[in-house]
Coordinates of C-alpha atoms in Angstrom, one line a residue:
X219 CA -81.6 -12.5 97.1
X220 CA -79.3 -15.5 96.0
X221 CA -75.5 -15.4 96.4
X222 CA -73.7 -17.8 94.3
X223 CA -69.9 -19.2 94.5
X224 CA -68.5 -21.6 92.5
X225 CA -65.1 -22.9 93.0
X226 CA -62.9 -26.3 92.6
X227 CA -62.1 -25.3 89.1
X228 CA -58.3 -25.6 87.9
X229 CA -56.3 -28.0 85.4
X230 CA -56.9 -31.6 84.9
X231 CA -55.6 -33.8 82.6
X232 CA -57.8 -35.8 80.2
X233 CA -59.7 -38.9 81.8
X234 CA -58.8 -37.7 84.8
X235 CA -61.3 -36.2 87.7
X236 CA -62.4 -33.0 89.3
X237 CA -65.2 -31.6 92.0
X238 CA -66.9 -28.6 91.3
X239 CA -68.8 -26.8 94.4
X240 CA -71.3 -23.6 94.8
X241 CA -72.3 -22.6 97.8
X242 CA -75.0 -20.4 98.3
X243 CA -76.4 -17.4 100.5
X244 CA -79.3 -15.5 101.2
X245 CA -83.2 -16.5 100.5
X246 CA -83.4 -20.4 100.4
X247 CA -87.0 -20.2 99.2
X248 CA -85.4 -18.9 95.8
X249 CA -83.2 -21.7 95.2
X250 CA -85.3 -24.7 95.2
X251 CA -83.7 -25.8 91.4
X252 CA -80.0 -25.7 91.0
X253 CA -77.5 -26.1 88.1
X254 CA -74.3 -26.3 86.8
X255 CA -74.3 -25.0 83.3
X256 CA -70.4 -24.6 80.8
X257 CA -69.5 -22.2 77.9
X258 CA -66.8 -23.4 76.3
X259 CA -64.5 -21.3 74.0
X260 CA -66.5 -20.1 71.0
X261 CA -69.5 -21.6 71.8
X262 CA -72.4 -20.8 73.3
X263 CA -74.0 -21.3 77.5
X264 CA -75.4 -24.9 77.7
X265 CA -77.0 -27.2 80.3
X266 CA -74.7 -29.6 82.3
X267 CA -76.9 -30.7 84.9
X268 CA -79.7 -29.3 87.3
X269 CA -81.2 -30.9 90.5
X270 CA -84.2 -29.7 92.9
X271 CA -84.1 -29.5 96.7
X272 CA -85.9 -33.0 96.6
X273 CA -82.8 -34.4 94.8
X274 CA -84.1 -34.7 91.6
X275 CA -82.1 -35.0 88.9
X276 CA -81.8 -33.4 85.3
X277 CA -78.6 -34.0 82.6
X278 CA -77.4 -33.2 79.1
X279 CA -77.9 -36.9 77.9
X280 CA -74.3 -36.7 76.5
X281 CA -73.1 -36.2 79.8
X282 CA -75.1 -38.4 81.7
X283 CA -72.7 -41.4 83.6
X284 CA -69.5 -38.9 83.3
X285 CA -71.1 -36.2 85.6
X286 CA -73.0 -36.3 88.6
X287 CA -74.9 -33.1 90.5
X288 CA -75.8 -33.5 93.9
X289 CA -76.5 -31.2 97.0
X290 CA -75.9 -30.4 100.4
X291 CA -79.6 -28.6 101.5
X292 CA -78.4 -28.0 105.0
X293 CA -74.6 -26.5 104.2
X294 CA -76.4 -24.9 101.2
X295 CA -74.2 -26.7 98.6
X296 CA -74.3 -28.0 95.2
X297 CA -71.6 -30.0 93.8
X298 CA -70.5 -31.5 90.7
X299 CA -68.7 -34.4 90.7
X300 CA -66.8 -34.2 87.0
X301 CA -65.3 -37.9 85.7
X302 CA -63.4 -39.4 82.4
X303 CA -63.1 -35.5 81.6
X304 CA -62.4 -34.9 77.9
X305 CA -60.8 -31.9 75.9
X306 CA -64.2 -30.7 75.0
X307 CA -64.8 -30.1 78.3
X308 CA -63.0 -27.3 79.1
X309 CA -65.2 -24.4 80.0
X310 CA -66.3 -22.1 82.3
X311 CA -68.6 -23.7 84.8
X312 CA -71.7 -21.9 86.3
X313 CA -73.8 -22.5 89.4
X314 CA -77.3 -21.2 88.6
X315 CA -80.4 -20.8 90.8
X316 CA -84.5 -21.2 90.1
X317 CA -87.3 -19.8 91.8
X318 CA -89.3 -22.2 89.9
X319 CA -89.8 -25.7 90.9
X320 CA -89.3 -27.7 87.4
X321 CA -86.2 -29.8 87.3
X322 CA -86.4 -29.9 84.1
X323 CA -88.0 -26.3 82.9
X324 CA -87.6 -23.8 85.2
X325 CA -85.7 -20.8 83.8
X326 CA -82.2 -19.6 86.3
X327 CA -83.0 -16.7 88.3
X328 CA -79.7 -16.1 89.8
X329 CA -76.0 -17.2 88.6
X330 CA -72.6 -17.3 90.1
X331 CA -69.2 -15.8 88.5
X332 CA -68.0 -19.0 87.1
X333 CA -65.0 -21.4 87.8
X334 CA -63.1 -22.2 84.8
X335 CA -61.7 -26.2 84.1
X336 CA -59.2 -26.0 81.7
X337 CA -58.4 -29.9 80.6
X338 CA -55.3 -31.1 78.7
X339 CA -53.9 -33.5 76.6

């Protein structure tokens, strides 16, 4: 009962800066944890970063002070604000909703088509 849409994806260059967003439609009661996860070329789906609808937060330690997740409860919006971006982080970026209520442990219920950041030398 969750729509998801990411978009802000595109080319940056290396150190440089970019703004992810997902906004999302349908049963609000089924997205009270949201994410941003990345799957990178040959490797497999990890966490970037989750938050709950009380604005906690959750990251991937090595990502912790480059990127920041935060949300919009009343446009229905998660963003993810992306900085000092590296070659390794070029993926394709997916929103993700929980029914659960763990920040940190609730499995995704719902997931968006991706957005892929492609970053150069």
């Amino acid at each position: 009962q969750v729509q998801l849409v990411e978009s802000g994806g595109g080319l940056v260059q290396a150190g440089g800066s970019l703004r992810l967003s997902c906004a999302a439609s349908g049963n609000i009661f089924s997205s009270n944890v949201m994410g941003w996860y990345r799957q990178a070329p040959g490797k497999q789906r990890e966490l970037v970063a989750r938050i709950s609808s009380g604005h906690s937060t959750y990251y991937t330690d090595s990502l912790k002070g480059r990127f920041t997740i935060s949300r919009d409860n009343a446009k229905n919006t998660v963003y993810l604000q992306m900085s000092s971006l590296k070659l390794e982080d070029t993926a394709v970026y997916y929103c993700a909703a929980s029914r659960g209520i763990s920040v940190m442990t609730s499995p995704m219920d719902y997931w968006g088509k991706g957005t892929l950041v492609t970053v150069s030398s």
